[in-house]
mmCIF file of C-alpha atoms in Angstrom:
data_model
loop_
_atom_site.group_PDB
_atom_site.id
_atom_site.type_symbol
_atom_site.label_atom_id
_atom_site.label_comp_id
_atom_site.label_asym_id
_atom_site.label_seq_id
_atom_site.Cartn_x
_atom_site.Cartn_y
_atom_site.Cartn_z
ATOM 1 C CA UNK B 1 -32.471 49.082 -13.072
ATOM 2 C CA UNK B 2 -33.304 47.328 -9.455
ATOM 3 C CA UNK B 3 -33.967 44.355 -11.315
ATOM 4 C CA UNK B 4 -30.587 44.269 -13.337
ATOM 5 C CA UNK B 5 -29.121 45.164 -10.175
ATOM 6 C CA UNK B 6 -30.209 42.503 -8.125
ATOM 7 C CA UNK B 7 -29.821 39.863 -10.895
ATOM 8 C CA UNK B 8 -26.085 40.653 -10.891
ATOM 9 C CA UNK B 9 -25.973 40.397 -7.115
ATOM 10 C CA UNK B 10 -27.684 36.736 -7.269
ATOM 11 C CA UNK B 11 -25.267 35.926 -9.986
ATOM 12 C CA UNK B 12 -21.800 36.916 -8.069
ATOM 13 C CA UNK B 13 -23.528 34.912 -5.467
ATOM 14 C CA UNK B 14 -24.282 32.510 -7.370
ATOM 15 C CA UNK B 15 -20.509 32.488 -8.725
ATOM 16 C CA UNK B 16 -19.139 32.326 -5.050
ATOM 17 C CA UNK B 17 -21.089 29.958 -3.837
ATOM 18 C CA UNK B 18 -19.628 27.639 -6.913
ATOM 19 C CA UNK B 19 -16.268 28.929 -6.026
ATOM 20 C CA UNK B 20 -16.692 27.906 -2.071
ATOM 21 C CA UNK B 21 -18.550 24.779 -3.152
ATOM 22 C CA UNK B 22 -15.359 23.535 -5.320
ATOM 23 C CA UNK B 23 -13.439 24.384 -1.900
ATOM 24 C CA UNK B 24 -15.415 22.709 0.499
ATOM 25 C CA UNK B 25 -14.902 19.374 -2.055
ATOM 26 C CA UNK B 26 -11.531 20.150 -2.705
ATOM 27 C CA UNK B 27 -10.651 19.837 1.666
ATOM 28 C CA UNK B 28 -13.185 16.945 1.900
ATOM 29 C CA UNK B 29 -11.209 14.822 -1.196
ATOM 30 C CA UNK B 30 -7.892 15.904 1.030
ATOM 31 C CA UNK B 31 -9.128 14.689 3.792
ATOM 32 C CA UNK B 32 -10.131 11.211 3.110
ATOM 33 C CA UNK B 33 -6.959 10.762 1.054
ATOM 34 C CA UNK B 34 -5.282 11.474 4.633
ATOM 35 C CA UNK B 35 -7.887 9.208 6.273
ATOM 36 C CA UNK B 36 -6.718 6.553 3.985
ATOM 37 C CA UNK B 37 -2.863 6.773 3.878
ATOM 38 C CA UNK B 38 -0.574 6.044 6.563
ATOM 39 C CA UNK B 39 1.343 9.175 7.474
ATOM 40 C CA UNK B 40 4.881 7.851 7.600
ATOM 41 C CA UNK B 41 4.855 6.011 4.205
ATOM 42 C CA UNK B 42 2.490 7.695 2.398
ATOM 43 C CA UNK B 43 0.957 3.514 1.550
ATOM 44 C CA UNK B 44 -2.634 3.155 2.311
ATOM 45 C CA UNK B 45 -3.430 2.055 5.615
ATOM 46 C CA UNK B 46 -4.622 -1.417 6.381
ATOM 47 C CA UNK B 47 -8.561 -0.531 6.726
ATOM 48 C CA UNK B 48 -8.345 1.251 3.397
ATOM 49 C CA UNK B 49 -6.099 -1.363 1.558
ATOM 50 C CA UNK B 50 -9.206 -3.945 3.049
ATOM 51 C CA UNK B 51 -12.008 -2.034 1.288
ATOM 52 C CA UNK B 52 -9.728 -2.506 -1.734
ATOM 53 C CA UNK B 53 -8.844 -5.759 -1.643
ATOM 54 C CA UNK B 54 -12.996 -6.234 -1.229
ATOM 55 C CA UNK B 55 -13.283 -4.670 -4.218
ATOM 56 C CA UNK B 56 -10.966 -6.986 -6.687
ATOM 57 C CA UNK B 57 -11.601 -9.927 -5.014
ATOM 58 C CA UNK B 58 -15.569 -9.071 -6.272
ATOM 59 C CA UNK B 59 -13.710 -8.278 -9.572
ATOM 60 C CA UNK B 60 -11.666 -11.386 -9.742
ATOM 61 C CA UNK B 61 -14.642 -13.443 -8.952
ATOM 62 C CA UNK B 62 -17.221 -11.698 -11.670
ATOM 63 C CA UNK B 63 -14.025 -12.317 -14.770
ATOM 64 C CA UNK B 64 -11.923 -15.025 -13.301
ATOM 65 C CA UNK B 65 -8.132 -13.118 -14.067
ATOM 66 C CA UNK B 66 -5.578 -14.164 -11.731
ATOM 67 C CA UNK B 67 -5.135 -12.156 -8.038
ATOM 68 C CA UNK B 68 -2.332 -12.237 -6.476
ATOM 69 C CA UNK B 69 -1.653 -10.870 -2.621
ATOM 70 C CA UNK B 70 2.157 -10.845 -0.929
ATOM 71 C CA UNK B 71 2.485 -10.247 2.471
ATOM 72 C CA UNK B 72 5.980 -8.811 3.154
ATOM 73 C CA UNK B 73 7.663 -8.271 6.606
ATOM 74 C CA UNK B 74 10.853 -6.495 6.677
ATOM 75 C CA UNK B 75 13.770 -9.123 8.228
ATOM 76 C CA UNK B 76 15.487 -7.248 11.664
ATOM 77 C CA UNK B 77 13.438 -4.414 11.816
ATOM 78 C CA UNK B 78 13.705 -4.454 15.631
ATOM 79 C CA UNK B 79 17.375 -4.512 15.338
ATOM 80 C CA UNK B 80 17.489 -1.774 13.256
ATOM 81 C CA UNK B 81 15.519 0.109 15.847
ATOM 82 C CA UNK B 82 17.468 -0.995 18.526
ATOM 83 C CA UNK B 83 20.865 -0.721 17.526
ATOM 84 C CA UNK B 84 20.204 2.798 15.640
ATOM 85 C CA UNK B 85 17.175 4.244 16.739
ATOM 86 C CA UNK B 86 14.069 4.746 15.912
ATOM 87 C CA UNK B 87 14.239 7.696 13.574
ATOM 88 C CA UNK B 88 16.500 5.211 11.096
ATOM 89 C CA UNK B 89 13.789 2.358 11.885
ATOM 90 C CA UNK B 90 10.914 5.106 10.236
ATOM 91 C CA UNK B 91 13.687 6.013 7.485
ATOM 92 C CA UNK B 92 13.989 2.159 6.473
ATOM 93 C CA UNK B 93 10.156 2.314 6.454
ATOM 94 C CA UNK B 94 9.916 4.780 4.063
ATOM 95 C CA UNK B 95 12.786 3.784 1.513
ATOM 96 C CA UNK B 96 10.851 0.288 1.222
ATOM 97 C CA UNK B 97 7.902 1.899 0.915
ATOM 98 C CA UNK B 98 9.248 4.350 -1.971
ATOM 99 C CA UNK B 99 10.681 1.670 -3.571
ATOM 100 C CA UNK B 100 7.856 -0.717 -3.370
ATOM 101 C CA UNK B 101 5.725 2.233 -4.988
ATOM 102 C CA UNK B 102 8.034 2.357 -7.563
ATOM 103 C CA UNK B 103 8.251 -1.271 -8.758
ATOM 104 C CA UNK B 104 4.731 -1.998 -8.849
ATOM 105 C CA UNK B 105 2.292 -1.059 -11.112
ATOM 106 C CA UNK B 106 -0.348 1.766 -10.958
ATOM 107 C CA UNK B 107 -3.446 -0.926 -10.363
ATOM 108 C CA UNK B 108 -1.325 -2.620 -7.832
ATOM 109 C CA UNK B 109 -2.454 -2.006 -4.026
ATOM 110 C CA UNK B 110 0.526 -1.252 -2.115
ATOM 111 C CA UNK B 111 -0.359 -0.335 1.844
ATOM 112 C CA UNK B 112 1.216 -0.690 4.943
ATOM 113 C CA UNK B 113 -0.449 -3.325 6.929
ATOM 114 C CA UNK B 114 1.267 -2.765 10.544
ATOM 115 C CA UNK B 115 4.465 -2.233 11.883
ATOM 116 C CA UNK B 116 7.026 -3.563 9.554
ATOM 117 C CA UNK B 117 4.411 -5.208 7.475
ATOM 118 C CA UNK B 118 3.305 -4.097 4.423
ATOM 119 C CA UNK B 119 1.010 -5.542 1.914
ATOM 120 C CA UNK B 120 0.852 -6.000 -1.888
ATOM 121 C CA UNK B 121 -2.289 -6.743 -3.882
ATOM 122 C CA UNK B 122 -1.221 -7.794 -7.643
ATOM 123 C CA UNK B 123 -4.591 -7.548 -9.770
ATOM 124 C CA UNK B 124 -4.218 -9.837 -13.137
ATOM 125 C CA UNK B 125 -1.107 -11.412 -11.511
ATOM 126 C CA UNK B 126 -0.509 -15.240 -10.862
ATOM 127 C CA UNK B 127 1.633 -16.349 -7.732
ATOM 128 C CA UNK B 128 4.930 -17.031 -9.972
ATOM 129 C CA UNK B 129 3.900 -13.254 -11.333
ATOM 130 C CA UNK B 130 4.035 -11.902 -7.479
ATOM 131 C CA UNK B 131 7.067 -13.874 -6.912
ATOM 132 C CA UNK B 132 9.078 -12.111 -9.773
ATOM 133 C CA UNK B 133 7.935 -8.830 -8.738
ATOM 134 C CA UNK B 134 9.128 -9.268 -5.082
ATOM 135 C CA UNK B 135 12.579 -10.656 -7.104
ATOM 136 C CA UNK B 136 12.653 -7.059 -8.691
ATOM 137 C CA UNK B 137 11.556 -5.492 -5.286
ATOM 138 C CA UNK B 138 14.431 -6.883 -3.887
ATOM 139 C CA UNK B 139 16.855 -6.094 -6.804
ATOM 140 C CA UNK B 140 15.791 -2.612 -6.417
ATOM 141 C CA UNK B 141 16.297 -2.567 -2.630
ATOM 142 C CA UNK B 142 19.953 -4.186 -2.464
ATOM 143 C CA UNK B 143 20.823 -0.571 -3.961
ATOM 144 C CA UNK B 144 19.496 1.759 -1.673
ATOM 145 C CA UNK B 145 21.737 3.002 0.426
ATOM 146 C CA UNK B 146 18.901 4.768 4.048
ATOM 147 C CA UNK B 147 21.870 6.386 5.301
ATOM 148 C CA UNK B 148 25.287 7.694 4.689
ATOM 149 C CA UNK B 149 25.810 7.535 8.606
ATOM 150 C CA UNK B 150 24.952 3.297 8.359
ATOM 151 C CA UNK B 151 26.047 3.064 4.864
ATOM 152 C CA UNK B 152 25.936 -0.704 5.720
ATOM 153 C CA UNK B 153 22.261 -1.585 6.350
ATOM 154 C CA UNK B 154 20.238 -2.685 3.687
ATOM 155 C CA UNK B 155 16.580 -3.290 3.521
ATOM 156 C CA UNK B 156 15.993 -7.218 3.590
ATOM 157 C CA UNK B 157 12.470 -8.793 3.151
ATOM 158 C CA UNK B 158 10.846 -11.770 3.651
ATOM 159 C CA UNK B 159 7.167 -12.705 2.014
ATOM 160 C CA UNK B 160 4.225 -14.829 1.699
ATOM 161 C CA UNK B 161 2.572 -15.604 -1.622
ATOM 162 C CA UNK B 162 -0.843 -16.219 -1.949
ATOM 163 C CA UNK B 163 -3.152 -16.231 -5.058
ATOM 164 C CA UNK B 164 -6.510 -15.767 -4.586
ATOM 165 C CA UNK B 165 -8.492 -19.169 -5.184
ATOM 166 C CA UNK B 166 -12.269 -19.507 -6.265
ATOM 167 C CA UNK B 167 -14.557 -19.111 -3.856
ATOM 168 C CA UNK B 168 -12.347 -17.972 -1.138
ATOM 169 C CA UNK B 169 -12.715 -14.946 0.775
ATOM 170 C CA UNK B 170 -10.095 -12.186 0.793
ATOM 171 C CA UNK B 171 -8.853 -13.081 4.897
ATOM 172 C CA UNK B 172 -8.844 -16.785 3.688
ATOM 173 C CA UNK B 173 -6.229 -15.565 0.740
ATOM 174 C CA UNK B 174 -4.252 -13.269 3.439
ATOM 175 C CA UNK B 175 -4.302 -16.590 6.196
ATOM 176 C CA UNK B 176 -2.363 -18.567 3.398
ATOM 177 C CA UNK B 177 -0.275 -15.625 2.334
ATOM 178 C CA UNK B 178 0.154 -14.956 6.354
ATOM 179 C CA UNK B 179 1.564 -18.807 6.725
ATOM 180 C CA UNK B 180 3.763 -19.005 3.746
ATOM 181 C CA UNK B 181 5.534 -15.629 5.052
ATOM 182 C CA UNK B 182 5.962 -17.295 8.474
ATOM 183 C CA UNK B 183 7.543 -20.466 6.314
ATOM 184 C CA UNK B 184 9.832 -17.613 4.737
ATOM 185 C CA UNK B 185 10.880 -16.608 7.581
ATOM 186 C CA UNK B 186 11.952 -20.261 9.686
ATOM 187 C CA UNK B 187 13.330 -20.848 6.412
ATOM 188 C CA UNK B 188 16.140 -18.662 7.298
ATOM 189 C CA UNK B 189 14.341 -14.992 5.853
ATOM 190 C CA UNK B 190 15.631 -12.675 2.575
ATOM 191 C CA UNK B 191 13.010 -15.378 0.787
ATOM 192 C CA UNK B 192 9.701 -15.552 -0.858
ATOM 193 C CA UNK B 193 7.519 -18.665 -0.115
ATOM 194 C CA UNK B 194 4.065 -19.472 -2.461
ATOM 195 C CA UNK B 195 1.091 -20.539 -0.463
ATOM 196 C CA UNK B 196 -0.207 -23.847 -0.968
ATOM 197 C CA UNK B 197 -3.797 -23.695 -2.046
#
C-alpha cells in the first residue's frame, strides 16, 4: 500500500512539474517575443530585424533567389508631431505599421528601424518586386484616414531600394538602400528610388 501510495505522489509530482515546466516556457517564449518587438508598433525592433536579415542573406547566398531590402522613412513626421502632438505622431506610427503588416507577405521582415524609419526585408523578391509592393503600400495608405479630428493627414512615404548583390554583406545592401532613400527624398519625397548596384 506505501508503495502504491508513494508512486501516486511521485506521479502528481511528476504531472505538476510538467504542468509548471510548460509555464515557465510558455513566459520565457513571451518574453523574448517582447524583447524582440517594438512596443508601439508591434514590428520587430532593429536588433531583432538584424539577426534576421543575417539569416536570409546566409539563405540568399547558399540558393541564389533574389533579396530585396526597402528602407522607408515616413515624409513630415516632425510636422505631424509638431503641429498635432505627439500622441497623433505614435498614431501615424502605428497605422503605417498595420498597414505595412498587412500588405506584405508572411516571410517578409517588416520592423521598425528608428524613429520614423521602418524597414522591409522582401525574401525571393527582385528590386522592381520591392518597388511594386511599396506602390501597393502606398495605395493602401492614401485610404487610411489616423484621425477623424485631422481627417486631412495622410501617411506619405519615401524609400530606398536595394537588392541584395553577391557577395555583399547585409549593412553594404542597407548603405545602398540608405542612399537611394536619401535620393527619394531631395527628389522631392512620396517616391521610391532603386539603388544602383
Amino acid at each position: 500500500i506505501m508503495a502504491a501510495l508513494l508512486g501516486a505522489q511521485f506521479g502528481e509530482m511528476r504531472r505538476r512539474l510538467r504542468a509548471r515546466k510548460r509555464e515557465l516556457e510558455g513566459a520565457l517564449d513571451r518574453i523574448q517575443e517582447l524583447a524582440n518587438r517594438d512596443s508601439l508598433t508591434g514590428l520587430y525592433n532593429r536588433r531583432y530585424a538584424q539577426e534576421l536579415i543575417d539569416h536570409h542573406v546566409h539563405l540568399k547566398d547558399r540558393n541564389h533567389r533574389p533579396l530585396a531590402m526597402a528602407l522607408i522613412d515616413l515624409d513630415h513626421f516632425k510636422r505631424v508631431n509638431d503641429e498635432h502632438g505627439h500622441a497623433m505622431g505614435d498614431r501615424v506610427l502605428q497605422a503605417f505599421a498595420q498597414q505595412a503588416r498587412q500588405v506584405t507577405r508572411d516571410a517578409d521582415i517588416v520592423a521598425r528601424w528608428g524613429g520614423e524609419e521602418f524597414l522591409i526585408v522582401m525574401p525571393e523578391t527582385s528590386a522592381e518586386g520591392a518597388a511594386l509592393l511599396l506602390d501597393r503600400l502606398r495605395e493602401a495608405l492614401a485610404t487610411v484616414c489616423v484621425s477623424e479630428d485631422v481627417p486631412t493627414l495622410r501617411i506619405l512615404f519615401s524609400a530606398g531600394i536595394a537588392e541584395h548583390g553577391p557577395g555583399e554583406s547585409s549593412d553594404q545592401t542597407l548603405h545602398r538602400a540608405d542612399l537611394a532613400l536619401y535620393q527619394a527624398k531631395s527628389a522631392g519625397r512620396h517616391r521610391s528610388v532603386l539603388a544602383t548596384v
